[in-house]
C-alpha cells in the first residue's frame, strides 16, 4: 500500500491465523486451559486473576480497565487490524462512499423540489436519468475488467486505464447518439435535447460522466479507494451549492437548466484533479511497487477474452438497475405512483451497493494475490454480512419511517418494495462475492452465465408479477430470483473456499 492507503504493505487477503491463534477469530490468542477469549483476544473467565492480569470479574489488574473498556479496546484493535488489510480497507472506503452518495444525493433532490418548479424539476431529472443511463450502462460494464487487470497491468497500467476510458466513452457516445437520433420515440420530456447545441452538450455530458464513473473503479484497482469518498463528498457539496446558486440564474428545466448544469459542471471540474492524482501520483507508484509481481502484463487478447464474457453479463445486470425504472414508468403511466416507486427503489439499490462495494475490493485483492483468494472470499463474506445485516434490519423495521420523510404516500406505497429489496441483499451478497471471485479467476463464461441468467430471471419475474402486485412485484422478483441464483452458485463458491482451507492445512 502507498501512503494514500494504509501506509504499510499489508498482505492482500490476510487473515490466516498465526500460530497459537484460533481460526474462527484470526489473531485472537486462546487460553490453553479454558479455550475462552474476549473480542480483543484476552481470556474471558471468572475468578482470580489469570497470568495475563485479567481478573475473573472482567477487570484488568494491570491497567484497572473494566470489561466494557476492554471490549471497546477490542473493537478498536479489530478496526485497526481491518484497516491494515487491503481487502477491508478498500471495501470500507467504497461502502462509506455509498453512504455519502446516498445522503448527498437525496439532499440534492430534496433541494431541487423546493427551489425549482415542478416542470423544471421533472425535465432536469429526466435529462440526468437519460445521461446516466448511457454513461452507466456502458461505463460500469467495463468496471469488472478494470478491477481485474489494473492490479496486474504493471508498466502498462496508464495505457490500460486510458484505453478503458476510450472504449467505454466511445461506446457511451454511440449509444447516446442513437438516442438523440430517435428522440421523438422517447417522449416529449426529452424535446429540449433536439438541436445541435443541446445535442452536443448532452453527448459531452455522457462522456464526462462515463469517465467520472470509471475513476472510482480505477482508484479501487490501484488500492487507493480511500480517495473515492473524498471525491464524492467534495463533488456532492459543490453540486448542491451550485444547485442553489443557479436556481435564480437558470431556473428553467432542460439540458441548459440549473438542475442539469449543476450536476454536470462539478463533474467536469472534478475530472482534472482526480486525473492528475491517478496518472501523476498513484500509477507511477503502482508501477514501481508491482514491477516484479506484474512483470508480464496481460496481453490484449487476454483482456478481450475476459470482456467477451464479462461485458454481456455486466451489461445484463445493469439493465436490472437502469432499465427496470423505465419499464415500470411505462406500465404505471402515473407520475405520483412512479415517484413512490423511484424513491423506494433508489434506497433499496443503495443497500445492495454495500455488498457490491466489498465485491469490487475482492476482485482487486484476488488479482493481486491469487494464492489468498479463498481466504479473501471467506473474509469478504463474513465481513459483508456483518455490515449489511444490521442495515437490512433497520431498513425492514423502519421502512415506513424512512419513507415517511418524503410524505405519507411514500410510506404507504413504497414500504413493501423497500423491505423486499433490503431482504434480497442477503442472497445478493453471496452472488456479488461469487461474481468477484470468478472475475479474479478470469472465469468469463461462468460470469456471463450467472449474470445473464439472473437478468433474465428478474426481468421475466417482474413482467409476470407486476399485474398482480404492482410496484412491489419488483421486490418479489428481486428476492425470488436472487435466492434461486445464490442457491445454484453457492456449491462452486464452497469448493473454492474448502480447497483454500485444504491448501492451508497442507502448507501448515
PDB file of C-alpha atoms in Angstrom, residues 87 147 149 426 483:
ATOM      1  CA  UNK A  87      -9.450  -6.110   1.239  1.00  0.00           C
ATOM      2  CA  UNK A 147     -10.800  -4.008 -11.373  1.00  0.00           C
ATOM      3  CA  UNK A 149      -6.482  -6.163 -14.752  1.00  0.00           C
ATOM      4  CA  UNK A 426     -28.780 -11.201   1.705  1.00  0.00           C
ATOM      5  CA  UNK A 483     -32.395 -16.559  -3.786  1.00  0.00           C
TER       6      UNK A 483
END
